[in-house]
Amino acid sequence: MAVLVTGGAGYIGSHTCVQLLEAGYDVVVLDNLSNSKQEALDRVNSISGKRFEFIKGDILDIDLLDRVFTDYTIDSVIHFAGLKAVGESVAKPLLYYHNNVAGSITLFEAMQKHNVKNIVFSSSATVYGISDRMPIGEDAALGPINPYGRTKYMIEEILRDIYASDNGWNVILLRYFNPVGAHPSGLIGEDPNGIPNNLMPYISQVAVGKLKDVNIFGDDYPTPDGTGIRDYIHVMDLADGHLKALEKLKDSPGAVVYNLGTGKGTSVFEMIDAFYRASGREIPYRVTSRRPGDAAECYADPSKAAKELGWAARRGIFEMCRDSWNWQSQNPEGYTE
Ligand code: NAD
Ligand code: UDP
């Protein structure tokens, strides 16, 4: 019995594949490499010392999915594949709805046809509406504010409807907060295309000398130091959360949702300081205007995952910065194949 990992060559997928392989799972990766490189998978192989199947292909390709579910005995699916750049989703909504929503529907149709009814889906904290009530529990109001977030919301709803129509399905929706960090080997990590949108890869690229200084998007928020607060979570902890979710599928949980976050908020200034301490590199910065759509703070209530999955994040901000720096300094240009 194998786990099909869509988007397994990507940032979170590659780290999860390492953990799956090390835990003894058989893994089949399906990825079109639109935002990743085969080299990441070669490195997953070196870290784990385990072999696995890689199929280069698209979740929109129904014939390919048919073959994958015919050729391999798939028990469950971890569905990471999707486009994730918020700004690009605003500029190209149809691309996002097509790739993420139509792609997911195609995948779910193939699963239904082949009687594979266990799925763990990568959702996101962006499905929550902007709220003053922190921490955010799974029951908080939903209200994504951009097309990317809406694709996640729609896919969640589709999966809930599929479960309502057929209770034989088991659906675990994981709402990630802010994944950062890298495998401690420094062999795999986050490799964004072009100038990073997110804070951690931006800071790492300043530290390694690729970018001049960090633009801090506003220091006049109603937070202790005026900068935005987020719940950063080490990608290795996130990967562990997926293994716990896979185990949970065996209890026939129905359709359930879990926040994967640490429950702790960290400001932009605190993150820059932690990165400096972890890397020994000065991180020049300047304060610029707020980024439209940014909330002052956003952090999880992760107690449901602790109670029901037996999962809690173990790694702190220092380890997140240390491992990001380890990856960035060993791979200043990312994957280079
Ligand atoms: P990523 O871009 O590194 O990985 C996604 C992978 O999916 C890539 O390897 C890409 O090539 C592949 N892919 C995209 N469209 C595909 C398609 N149509 N067919 C086959 N493969 C396809 O992103 P990530 O950071 O690893 O995120 C994984 C998932 O988690 C995504 O669904 C993302 O939306 C979600 N998520 C990410 C974050 C984050 O900050 N990184 C936060 C919340 C949720
Ligand atoms: N941020 C920043 N400069 C950057 C990128 C991000 O000051 O170059 C801030 C942003 O305003 C937010 C925090 O860092 O308060 C995290 O931003 P990121 O884009 O990483 O995550 P998201 O806002 O999507 O949760």
mmCIF file of C-alpha atoms and ligand atoms in Angstrom:
data_model
loop_
_atom_site.group_PDB
_atom_site.id
_atom_site.type_symbol
_atom_site.label_atom_id
_atom_site.label_comp_id
_atom_site.label_asym_id
_atom_site.label_seq_id
_atom_site.Cartn_x
_atom_site.Cartn_y
_atom_site.Cartn_z
ATOM 1 C CA MET A 1 0.000 0.000 0.000
ATOM 2 C CA ALA A 2 1.436 3.331 -1.015
ATOM 3 C CA VAL A 3 0.754 6.969 -0.261
ATOM 4 C CA LEU A 4 0.311 9.160 -3.332
ATOM 5 C CA VAL A 5 1.938 12.532 -2.661
ATOM 6 C CA THR A 6 0.833 15.170 -5.163
ATOM 7 C CA GLY A 7 3.208 18.139 -5.227
ATOM 8 C CA GLY A 8 5.797 15.979 -3.462
ATOM 9 C CA ALA A 9 8.750 17.742 -5.110
ATOM 10 C CA GLY A 10 7.785 21.074 -3.541
ATOM 11 C CA TYR A 11 8.929 22.675 -0.318
ATOM 12 C CA ILE A 12 6.571 21.041 2.177
ATOM 13 C CA GLY A 13 6.059 17.906 0.061
ATOM 14 C CA SER A 14 9.781 17.073 -0.131
ATOM 15 C CA HIS A 15 10.175 17.343 3.655
ATOM 16 C CA THR A 16 7.085 15.214 4.182
ATOM 17 C CA CYS A 17 8.403 12.579 1.737
ATOM 18 C CA VAL A 18 11.592 12.275 3.808
ATOM 19 C CA GLN A 19 9.553 11.649 6.962
ATOM 20 C CA LEU A 20 7.224 9.208 5.187
ATOM 21 C CA LEU A 21 10.109 7.201 3.749
ATOM 22 C CA GLU A 22 11.937 7.165 7.069
ATOM 23 C CA ALA A 23 8.754 5.924 8.748
ATOM 24 C CA GLY A 24 8.616 3.038 6.242
ATOM 25 C CA TYR A 25 5.786 4.200 3.949
ATOM 26 C CA ASP A 26 5.835 3.372 0.239
ATOM 27 C CA VAL A 27 5.646 6.677 -1.594
ATOM 28 C CA VAL A 28 4.524 7.640 -5.093
ATOM 29 C CA VAL A 29 5.140 11.297 -5.973
ATOM 30 C CA LEU A 30 3.147 13.032 -8.710
ATOM 31 C CA ASP A 31 4.407 16.516 -9.549
ATOM 32 C CA ASN A 32 4.525 18.516 -12.774
ATOM 33 C CA LEU A 33 7.634 20.387 -11.513
ATOM 34 C CA SER A 34 5.972 23.710 -12.319
ATOM 35 C CA ASN A 35 7.358 25.154 -9.091
ATOM 36 C CA SER A 36 10.032 22.645 -8.113
ATOM 37 C CA LYS A 37 12.997 20.641 -9.389
ATOM 38 C CA GLN A 38 13.710 16.950 -9.734
ATOM 39 C CA GLU A 39 16.900 17.623 -7.750
ATOM 40 C CA ALA A 40 14.788 18.053 -4.611
ATOM 41 C CA LEU A 41 13.561 14.485 -5.051
ATOM 42 C CA ASP A 42 17.097 13.195 -5.688
ATOM 43 C CA ARG A 43 18.033 14.762 -2.378
ATOM 44 C CA VAL A 44 15.017 13.227 -0.626
ATOM 45 C CA ASN A 45 16.424 9.933 -1.844
ATOM 46 C CA SER A 46 19.932 10.719 -0.472
ATOM 47 C CA ILE A 47 18.637 11.846 2.930
ATOM 48 C CA SER A 48 16.294 8.906 3.461
ATOM 49 C CA GLY A 49 18.371 6.263 1.697
ATOM 50 C CA LYS A 50 15.030 4.949 0.369
ATOM 51 C CA ARG A 51 13.714 4.581 -3.155
ATOM 52 C CA PHE A 52 10.311 5.786 -4.246
ATOM 53 C CA GLU A 53 8.364 6.320 -7.446
ATOM 54 C CA PHE A 54 8.285 9.695 -9.162
ATOM 55 C CA ILE A 55 5.826 10.454 -11.933
ATOM 56 C CA LYS A 56 6.295 13.756 -13.675
ATOM 57 C CA GLY A 57 2.786 14.838 -14.525
ATOM 58 C CA ASP A 58 -0.203 16.999 -13.826
ATOM 59 C CA ILE A 59 -3.171 16.500 -11.504
ATOM 60 C CA LEU A 60 -5.289 17.892 -14.360
ATOM 61 C CA ASP A 61 -4.360 14.903 -16.538
ATOM 62 C CA ILE A 62 -7.215 12.458 -15.960
ATOM 63 C CA ASP A 63 -5.696 9.698 -18.130
ATOM 64 C CA LEU A 64 -2.436 9.890 -16.221
ATOM 65 C CA LEU A 65 -4.270 9.758 -12.879
ATOM 66 C CA ASP A 66 -6.180 6.736 -14.113
ATOM 67 C CA ARG A 67 -2.891 4.994 -14.893
ATOM 68 C CA VAL A 68 -1.335 5.975 -11.551
ATOM 69 C CA PHE A 69 -4.265 4.552 -9.578
ATOM 70 C CA THR A 70 -4.240 1.436 -11.779
ATOM 71 C CA ASP A 71 -0.489 0.812 -11.690
ATOM 72 C CA TYR A 72 0.049 1.396 -7.955
ATOM 73 C CA THR A 73 -1.915 0.216 -4.960
ATOM 74 C CA ILE A 74 -2.660 3.581 -3.405
ATOM 75 C CA ASP A 75 -4.212 3.646 0.030
ATOM 76 C CA SER A 76 -4.210 7.371 0.793
ATOM 77 C CA VAL A 77 -3.360 10.652 -0.869
ATOM 78 C CA ILE A 78 -1.542 13.650 0.567
ATOM 79 C CA HIS A 79 -2.521 16.488 -1.727
ATOM 80 C CA PHE A 80 0.041 19.313 -1.771
ATOM 81 C CA ALA A 81 -0.060 20.127 -5.494
ATOM 82 C CA GLY A 82 -1.180 23.660 -6.166
ATOM 83 C CA LEU A 83 -0.060 27.166 -6.967
ATOM 84 C CA LYS A 84 0.468 29.334 -3.890
ATOM 85 C CA ALA A 85 1.520 32.919 -4.732
ATOM 86 C CA VAL A 86 -1.128 35.315 -3.415
ATOM 87 C CA GLY A 87 -0.128 38.244 -5.685
ATOM 88 C CA GLU A 88 -0.063 36.051 -8.787
ATOM 89 C CA SER A 89 -3.508 34.696 -7.874
ATOM 90 C CA VAL A 90 -4.886 38.246 -7.857
ATOM 91 C CA ALA A 91 -3.363 38.893 -11.299
ATOM 92 C CA LYS A 92 -4.266 35.466 -12.764
ATOM 93 C CA PRO A 93 -7.353 34.178 -10.933
ATOM 94 C CA LEU A 94 -8.340 31.754 -13.707
ATOM 95 C CA LEU A 95 -4.929 30.110 -13.593
ATOM 96 C CA TYR A 96 -5.405 29.546 -9.857
ATOM 97 C CA TYR A 97 -8.991 28.326 -10.056
ATOM 98 C CA HIS A 98 -8.079 26.030 -12.934
ATOM 99 C CA ASN A 99 -4.896 24.584 -11.489
ATOM 100 C CA ASN A 100 -5.955 24.347 -7.852
ATOM 101 C CA VAL A 101 -9.713 23.790 -7.953
ATOM 102 C CA ALA A 102 -10.157 21.996 -11.311
ATOM 103 C CA GLY A 103 -6.936 20.052 -10.625
ATOM 104 C CA SER A 104 -8.254 18.937 -7.232
ATOM 105 C CA ILE A 105 -11.623 17.927 -8.699
ATOM 106 C CA THR A 106 -9.834 15.828 -11.314
ATOM 107 C CA LEU A 107 -7.806 14.158 -8.588
ATOM 108 C CA PHE A 108 -10.889 13.492 -6.423
ATOM 109 C CA GLU A 109 -12.757 12.030 -9.420
ATOM 110 C CA ALA A 110 -9.881 9.629 -10.054
ATOM 111 C CA MET A 111 -9.804 8.713 -6.355
ATOM 112 C CA GLN A 112 -13.537 8.029 -6.369
ATOM 113 C CA LYS A 113 -13.285 5.937 -9.511
ATOM 114 C CA HIS A 114 -10.523 3.819 -7.992
ATOM 115 C CA ASN A 115 -12.142 3.628 -4.566
ATOM 116 C CA VAL A 116 -9.337 5.503 -2.799
ATOM 117 C CA LYS A 117 -11.138 7.558 -0.174
ATOM 118 C CA ASN A 118 -8.467 8.710 2.265
ATOM 119 C CA ILE A 119 -7.043 12.182 1.802
ATOM 120 C CA VAL A 120 -4.972 14.736 3.680
ATOM 121 C CA PHE A 121 -5.276 18.156 2.072
ATOM 122 C CA SER A 122 -2.948 21.190 2.361
ATOM 123 C CA SER A 123 -5.192 24.021 3.351
ATOM 124 C CA SER A 124 -4.022 27.281 4.800
ATOM 125 C CA ALA A 125 -4.623 29.823 7.536
ATOM 126 C CA THR A 126 -5.532 32.188 4.673
ATOM 127 C CA VAL A 127 -9.021 30.610 4.671
ATOM 128 C CA TYR A 128 -9.776 32.504 7.878
ATOM 129 C CA GLY A 129 -11.218 35.979 7.632
ATOM 130 C CA ILE A 130 -9.243 38.825 9.142
ATOM 131 C CA SER A 131 -10.132 38.760 12.819
ATOM 132 C CA ASP A 132 -9.101 40.507 16.025
ATOM 133 C CA ARG A 133 -9.703 37.370 18.038
ATOM 134 C CA MET A 134 -6.440 35.545 18.625
ATOM 135 C CA PRO A 135 -5.498 32.743 18.736
ATOM 136 C CA ILE A 136 -7.503 31.401 15.797
ATOM 137 C CA GLY A 137 -9.394 28.184 16.472
ATOM 138 C CA GLU A 138 -10.722 25.930 13.706
ATOM 139 C CA ASP A 139 -14.230 27.252 14.391
ATOM 140 C CA ALA A 140 -13.279 30.883 13.608
ATOM 141 C CA ALA A 141 -15.190 32.535 10.773
ATOM 142 C CA LEU A 142 -13.873 31.808 7.290
ATOM 143 C CA GLY A 143 -13.436 34.584 4.748
ATOM 144 C CA PRO A 144 -10.412 34.404 2.456
ATOM 145 C CA ILE A 145 -9.559 37.750 0.880
ATOM 146 C CA ASN A 146 -7.768 36.709 -2.318
ATOM 147 C CA PRO A 147 -8.215 34.123 -5.096
ATOM 148 C CA TYR A 148 -5.481 31.835 -3.709
ATOM 149 C CA GLY A 149 -7.227 31.695 -0.323
ATOM 150 C CA ARG A 150 -10.561 31.142 -2.038
ATOM 151 C CA THR A 151 -9.183 28.137 -3.942
ATOM 152 C CA LYS A 152 -8.256 26.581 -0.582
ATOM 153 C CA TYR A 153 -11.677 27.405 0.846
ATOM 154 C CA MET A 154 -13.448 25.925 -2.198
ATOM 155 C CA ILE A 155 -11.409 22.728 -2.115
ATOM 156 C CA GLU A 156 -12.196 22.342 1.591
ATOM 157 C CA GLU A 157 -15.908 22.744 0.803
ATOM 158 C CA ILE A 158 -15.729 20.261 -2.077
ATOM 159 C CA LEU A 159 -14.105 17.676 0.190
ATOM 160 C CA ARG A 160 -16.714 18.267 2.901
ATOM 161 C CA ASP A 161 -19.459 17.757 0.288
ATOM 162 C CA ILE A 162 -17.827 14.572 -0.980
ATOM 163 C CA TYR A 163 -17.749 13.240 2.580
ATOM 164 C CA ALA A 164 -21.388 14.249 3.144
ATOM 165 C CA SER A 165 -22.367 12.275 0.044
ATOM 166 C CA ASP A 166 -20.299 9.214 0.975
ATOM 167 C CA ASN A 167 -19.235 8.627 4.550
ATOM 168 C CA GLY A 168 -16.742 6.069 3.321
ATOM 169 C CA TRP A 169 -14.372 8.984 2.700
ATOM 170 C CA ASN A 170 -11.915 10.242 5.309
ATOM 171 C CA VAL A 171 -10.803 13.793 4.817
ATOM 172 C CA ILE A 172 -8.264 15.671 6.918
ATOM 173 C CA LEU A 173 -7.916 19.355 6.136
ATOM 174 C CA LEU A 174 -4.695 20.799 7.522
ATOM 175 C CA ARG A 175 -4.602 24.579 7.827
ATOM 176 C CA TYR A 176 -0.940 25.535 7.899
ATOM 177 C CA PHE A 177 0.195 28.779 9.445
ATOM 178 C CA ASN A 178 3.627 30.069 8.243
ATOM 179 C CA PRO A 179 5.943 27.214 7.233
ATOM 180 C CA VAL A 180 9.658 28.073 7.444
ATOM 181 C CA GLY A 181 12.955 26.282 8.063
ATOM 182 C CA ALA A 182 14.509 23.347 6.273
ATOM 183 C CA HIS A 183 15.696 19.791 6.798
ATOM 184 C CA PRO A 184 18.608 19.902 9.294
ATOM 185 C CA SER A 185 20.928 18.368 6.648
ATOM 186 C CA GLY A 186 20.634 21.583 4.615
ATOM 187 C CA LEU A 187 20.016 19.411 1.525
ATOM 188 C CA ILE A 188 16.392 20.410 0.984
ATOM 189 C CA GLY A 189 14.655 23.693 1.734
ATOM 190 C CA GLU A 190 12.527 26.460 0.313
ATOM 191 C CA ASP A 191 13.585 27.573 -3.162
ATOM 192 C CA PRO A 192 11.307 30.385 -4.299
ATOM 193 C CA ASN A 193 11.335 31.621 -7.877
ATOM 194 C CA GLY A 194 12.597 35.186 -8.225
ATOM 195 C CA ILE A 195 12.343 37.648 -5.356
ATOM 196 C CA PRO A 196 10.664 35.980 -2.371
ATOM 197 C CA ASN A 197 7.262 37.251 -1.233
ATOM 198 C CA ASN A 198 7.539 35.740 2.227
ATOM 199 C CA LEU A 199 9.555 37.057 5.118
ATOM 200 C CA MET A 200 11.822 34.114 5.986
ATOM 201 C CA PRO A 201 13.214 33.406 2.498
ATOM 202 C CA TYR A 202 13.627 37.169 2.038
ATOM 203 C CA ILE A 203 15.669 37.457 5.242
ATOM 204 C CA SER A 204 17.809 34.420 4.263
ATOM 205 C CA GLN A 205 18.564 35.938 0.875
ATOM 206 C CA VAL A 206 19.593 39.217 2.528
ATOM 207 C CA ALA A 207 21.800 37.254 4.953
ATOM 208 C CA VAL A 208 23.524 35.414 2.096
ATOM 209 C CA GLY A 209 24.058 38.676 0.175
ATOM 210 C CA LYS A 210 21.607 38.109 -2.705
ATOM 211 C CA LEU A 211 19.313 40.938 -1.612
ATOM 212 C CA LYS A 212 20.317 44.266 -0.073
ATOM 213 C CA ASP A 213 17.939 44.775 2.828
ATOM 214 C CA VAL A 214 14.665 43.550 4.257
ATOM 215 C CA ASN A 215 11.691 45.817 3.653
ATOM 216 C CA ILE A 216 9.621 45.768 6.819
ATOM 217 C CA PHE A 217 6.024 46.268 5.769
ATOM 218 C CA GLY A 218 4.916 48.709 8.456
ATOM 219 C CA ASP A 219 5.997 49.337 12.060
ATOM 220 C CA ASP A 220 2.783 51.055 13.118
ATOM 221 C CA TYR A 221 0.585 48.008 13.762
ATOM 222 C CA PRO A 222 -1.092 47.679 17.158
ATOM 223 C CA THR A 223 1.484 45.061 18.235
ATOM 224 C CA PRO A 224 4.180 45.409 20.949
ATOM 225 C CA ASP A 225 6.931 46.515 18.513
ATOM 226 C CA GLY A 226 4.615 47.764 15.753
ATOM 227 C CA THR A 227 5.462 45.036 13.210
ATOM 228 C CA GLY A 228 3.242 42.193 12.011
ATOM 229 C CA ILE A 229 2.975 39.028 14.071
ATOM 230 C CA ARG A 230 2.724 35.539 12.568
ATOM 231 C CA ASP A 231 2.818 31.943 13.721
ATOM 232 C CA TYR A 232 5.945 30.502 12.075
ATOM 233 C CA ILE A 233 6.161 26.734 12.072
ATOM 234 C CA HIS A 234 9.188 24.584 11.264
ATOM 235 C CA VAL A 235 8.605 22.595 8.071
ATOM 236 C CA MET A 236 9.851 19.440 9.846
ATOM 237 C CA ASP A 237 7.117 19.856 12.470
ATOM 238 C CA LEU A 238 4.633 20.371 9.653
ATOM 239 C CA ALA A 239 5.860 17.187 7.974
ATOM 240 C CA ASP A 240 5.395 15.311 11.275
ATOM 241 C CA GLY A 241 1.825 16.636 11.368
ATOM 242 C CA HIS A 242 1.137 14.906 8.038
ATOM 243 C CA LEU A 243 2.302 11.574 9.406
ATOM 244 C CA LYS A 244 0.019 12.014 12.403
ATOM 245 C CA ALA A 245 -2.840 12.860 10.037
ATOM 246 C CA LEU A 246 -2.180 9.715 7.974
ATOM 247 C CA GLU A 247 -2.351 7.632 11.151
ATOM 248 C CA LYS A 248 -5.564 9.388 12.114
ATOM 249 C CA LEU A 249 -7.161 8.412 8.777
ATOM 250 C CA LYS A 250 -7.084 4.816 10.012
ATOM 251 C CA ASP A 251 -9.595 5.737 12.791
ATOM 252 C CA SER A 252 -12.179 6.803 10.151
ATOM 253 C CA PRO A 253 -12.411 10.354 11.443
ATOM 254 C CA GLY A 254 -14.840 11.583 8.757
ATOM 255 C CA ALA A 255 -14.106 15.108 7.514
ATOM 256 C CA VAL A 256 -12.037 17.010 10.059
ATOM 257 C CA VAL A 257 -9.925 20.132 10.119
ATOM 258 C CA TYR A 258 -6.806 20.934 12.122
ATOM 259 C CA ASN A 259 -4.679 24.010 12.512
ATOM 260 C CA LEU A 260 -0.975 23.279 12.240
ATOM 261 C CA GLY A 261 0.787 26.108 14.011
ATOM 262 C CA THR A 262 2.812 26.610 17.177
ATOM 263 C CA GLY A 263 0.328 28.891 18.922
ATOM 264 C CA LYS A 264 3.100 31.474 19.376
ATOM 265 C CA GLY A 265 3.315 34.773 17.554
ATOM 266 C CA THR A 266 6.621 36.294 16.401
ATOM 267 C CA SER A 267 7.044 39.822 15.070
ATOM 268 C CA VAL A 268 9.105 40.845 12.036
ATOM 269 C CA PHE A 269 11.691 42.523 14.285
ATOM 270 C CA GLU A 270 11.910 39.420 16.476
ATOM 271 C CA MET A 271 12.415 37.247 13.405
ATOM 272 C CA ILE A 272 15.198 39.464 12.056
ATOM 273 C CA ASP A 273 16.902 39.392 15.449
ATOM 274 C CA ALA A 274 16.569 35.595 15.733
ATOM 275 C CA PHE A 275 18.023 35.156 12.237
ATOM 276 C CA TYR A 276 20.965 37.370 13.147
ATOM 277 C CA ARG A 277 21.612 35.254 16.249
ATOM 278 C CA ALA A 278 21.323 31.986 14.316
ATOM 279 C CA SER A 279 23.458 33.027 11.342
ATOM 280 C CA GLY A 280 25.866 35.591 12.757
ATOM 281 C CA ARG A 281 25.049 37.740 9.709
ATOM 282 C CA GLU A 282 23.887 41.332 9.949
ATOM 283 C CA ILE A 283 20.410 41.735 8.436
ATOM 284 C CA PRO A 284 20.057 45.318 7.177
ATOM 285 C CA TYR A 285 16.447 46.470 7.003
ATOM 286 C CA ARG A 286 14.314 49.511 6.351
ATOM 287 C CA VAL A 287 10.745 50.203 7.292
ATOM 288 C CA THR A 288 8.403 50.746 4.349
ATOM 289 C CA SER A 289 4.640 51.087 4.084
ATOM 290 C CA ARG A 290 2.181 48.368 5.010
ATOM 291 C CA ARG A 291 1.463 45.654 2.446
ATOM 292 C CA PRO A 292 -2.201 45.782 1.397
ATOM 293 C CA GLY A 293 -4.286 42.992 2.905
ATOM 294 C CA ASP A 294 -1.850 42.205 5.746
ATOM 295 C CA ALA A 295 -3.327 41.510 9.177
ATOM 296 C CA ALA A 296 -1.574 42.889 12.268
ATOM 297 C CA GLU A 297 -1.403 39.458 13.831
ATOM 298 C CA CYS A 298 -2.303 35.879 13.071
ATOM 299 C CA TYR A 299 -1.507 32.873 15.213
ATOM 300 C CA ALA A 300 -3.096 29.495 15.755
ATOM 301 C CA ASP A 301 -4.825 27.729 18.537
ATOM 302 C CA PRO A 302 -3.207 24.325 17.847
ATOM 303 C CA SER A 303 -4.896 22.527 20.766
ATOM 304 C CA LYS A 304 -7.247 20.445 18.595
ATOM 305 C CA ALA A 305 -4.316 18.843 16.750
ATOM 306 C CA ALA A 306 -2.603 18.236 20.099
ATOM 307 C CA LYS A 307 -5.676 16.544 21.521
ATOM 308 C CA GLU A 308 -6.848 14.542 18.520
ATOM 309 C CA LEU A 309 -3.667 13.914 16.515
ATOM 310 C CA GLY A 310 -1.191 13.819 19.400
ATOM 311 C CA TRP A 311 0.835 16.382 17.494
ATOM 312 C CA ALA A 312 2.508 19.569 18.666
ATOM 313 C CA ALA A 313 5.254 21.663 17.106
ATOM 314 C CA ARG A 314 8.548 21.007 18.889
ATOM 315 C CA ARG A 315 10.974 23.357 17.158
ATOM 316 C CA GLY A 316 11.313 27.016 18.081
ATOM 317 C CA ILE A 317 12.236 30.188 16.218
ATOM 318 C CA PHE A 318 15.983 29.697 16.741
ATOM 319 C CA GLU A 319 15.882 26.246 15.074
ATOM 320 C CA MET A 320 13.729 27.615 12.251
ATOM 321 C CA CYS A 321 16.309 30.348 11.558
ATOM 322 C CA ARG A 322 19.296 28.027 12.030
ATOM 323 C CA ASP A 323 17.943 25.456 9.583
ATOM 324 C CA SER A 324 16.855 28.086 7.036
ATOM 325 C CA TRP A 325 20.345 29.553 7.202
ATOM 326 C CA ASN A 326 21.967 26.125 6.917
ATOM 327 C CA TRP A 327 19.993 25.482 3.715
ATOM 328 C CA GLN A 328 20.477 28.989 2.263
ATOM 329 C CA SER A 329 24.209 29.178 3.002
ATOM 330 C CA GLN A 330 24.848 25.712 1.505
ATOM 331 C CA ASN A 331 22.611 26.453 -1.504
ATOM 332 C CA PRO A 332 22.835 30.189 -2.177
ATOM 333 C CA GLU A 333 21.211 29.708 -5.592
ATOM 334 C CA GLY A 334 18.720 27.087 -4.395
ATOM 335 C CA TYR A 335 18.545 23.895 -6.451
ATOM 336 C CA THR A 336 20.863 24.316 -9.406
ATOM 337 C CA GLU A 337 20.168 21.398 -11.750
HETATM 338 P P1 NAD B 1 5.459 24.372 -3.571
HETATM 339 O O1 NAD B 1 5.124 25.259 -4.696
HETATM 340 O O2 NAD B 1 6.878 24.273 -3.145
HETATM 341 O O3 NAD B 1 4.909 22.891 -3.842
HETATM 342 C C1 NAD B 1 3.759 22.649 -4.606
HETATM 343 C C2 NAD B 1 4.142 21.596 -5.636
HETATM 344 O O4 NAD B 1 2.987 21.320 -6.435
HETATM 345 C C3 NAD B 1 5.239 22.058 -6.580
HETATM 346 O O5 NAD B 1 6.267 21.080 -6.592
HETATM 347 C C4 NAD B 1 4.557 22.173 -7.949
HETATM 348 O O6 NAD B 1 5.424 21.842 -8.998
HETATM 349 C C5 NAD B 1 3.407 21.182 -7.794
HETATM 350 N N1 NAD B 1 2.233 21.466 -8.627
HETATM 351 C C6 NAD B 1 1.559 22.636 -8.771
HETATM 352 N N2 NAD B 1 0.526 22.481 -9.603
HETATM 353 C C7 NAD B 1 0.536 21.177 -10.010
HETATM 354 C C8 NAD B 1 -0.280 20.404 -10.876
HETATM 355 N N3 NAD B 1 -1.289 20.961 -11.530
HETATM 356 N N4 NAD B 1 0.018 19.103 -11.045
HETATM 357 C C9 NAD B 1 1.067 18.533 -10.417
HETATM 358 N N5 NAD B 1 1.882 19.216 -9.582
HETATM 359 C C10 NAD B 1 1.617 20.526 -9.382
HETATM 360 O O7 NAD B 1 4.538 24.803 -2.330
HETATM 361 P P2 NAD B 1 4.614 24.376 -0.807
HETATM 362 O O8 NAD B 1 5.049 25.560 -0.028
HETATM 363 O O9 NAD B 1 5.344 23.095 -0.659
HETATM 364 O O10 NAD B 1 3.084 24.184 -0.517
HETATM 365 C C11 NAD B 1 2.454 22.917 -0.630
HETATM 366 C C12 NAD B 1 0.972 23.100 -0.442
HETATM 367 O O11 NAD B 1 0.734 23.725 0.813
HETATM 368 C C13 NAD B 1 0.307 24.010 -1.486
HETATM 369 O O12 NAD B 1 -0.964 23.490 -1.803
HETATM 370 C C14 NAD B 1 0.195 25.336 -0.772
HETATM 371 O O13 NAD B 1 -0.886 26.091 -1.268
HETATM 372 C C15 NAD B 1 -0.061 24.880 0.660
HETATM 373 N N6 NAD B 1 0.339 25.866 1.645
HETATM 374 C C16 NAD B 1 1.598 26.385 1.618
HETATM 375 C C17 NAD B 1 1.965 27.366 2.536
HETATM 376 C C18 NAD B 1 3.329 27.996 2.492
HETATM 377 O O14 NAD B 1 3.502 29.098 3.030
HETATM 378 N N7 NAD B 1 4.338 27.378 1.907
HETATM 379 C C19 NAD B 1 1.054 27.791 3.508
HETATM 380 C C20 NAD B 1 -0.225 27.215 3.531
HETATM 381 C C21 NAD B 1 -0.568 26.250 2.576
HETATM 382 N N1 UDP B 2 6.880 40.962 5.778
HETATM 383 C C1 UDP B 2 7.753 42.023 5.725
HETATM 384 N N2 UDP B 2 8.622 42.076 4.672
HETATM 385 C C2 UDP B 2 8.663 41.153 3.685
HETATM 386 C C3 UDP B 2 7.751 40.067 3.754
HETATM 387 C C4 UDP B 2 6.869 40.013 4.807
HETATM 388 O O1 UDP B 2 7.758 42.889 6.600
HETATM 389 O O2 UDP B 2 9.479 41.271 2.757
HETATM 390 C C5 UDP B 2 5.957 40.849 6.924
HETATM 391 C C6 UDP B 2 4.478 40.791 6.574
HETATM 392 O O3 UDP B 2 3.931 42.097 6.558
HETATM 393 C C7 UDP B 2 3.909 39.921 7.705
HETATM 394 C C8 UDP B 2 5.071 38.976 8.037
HETATM 395 O O4 UDP B 2 6.248 39.616 7.552
HETATM 396 O O5 UDP B 2 3.660 40.719 8.853
HETATM 397 C C9 UDP B 2 4.935 37.603 7.365
HETATM 398 O O6 UDP B 2 4.735 37.787 5.989
HETATM 399 P P1 UDP B 2 4.702 36.534 4.972
HETATM 400 O O7 UDP B 2 4.451 37.078 3.611
HETATM 401 O O8 UDP B 2 5.916 35.701 5.193
HETATM 402 O O9 UDP B 2 3.461 35.666 5.505
HETATM 403 P P2 UDP B 2 1.884 36.005 5.478
HETATM 404 O O10 UDP B 2 1.727 37.491 5.589
HETATM 405 O O11 UDP B 2 1.387 35.454 4.197
HETATM 406 O O12 UDP B 2 1.335 35.311 6.674
#
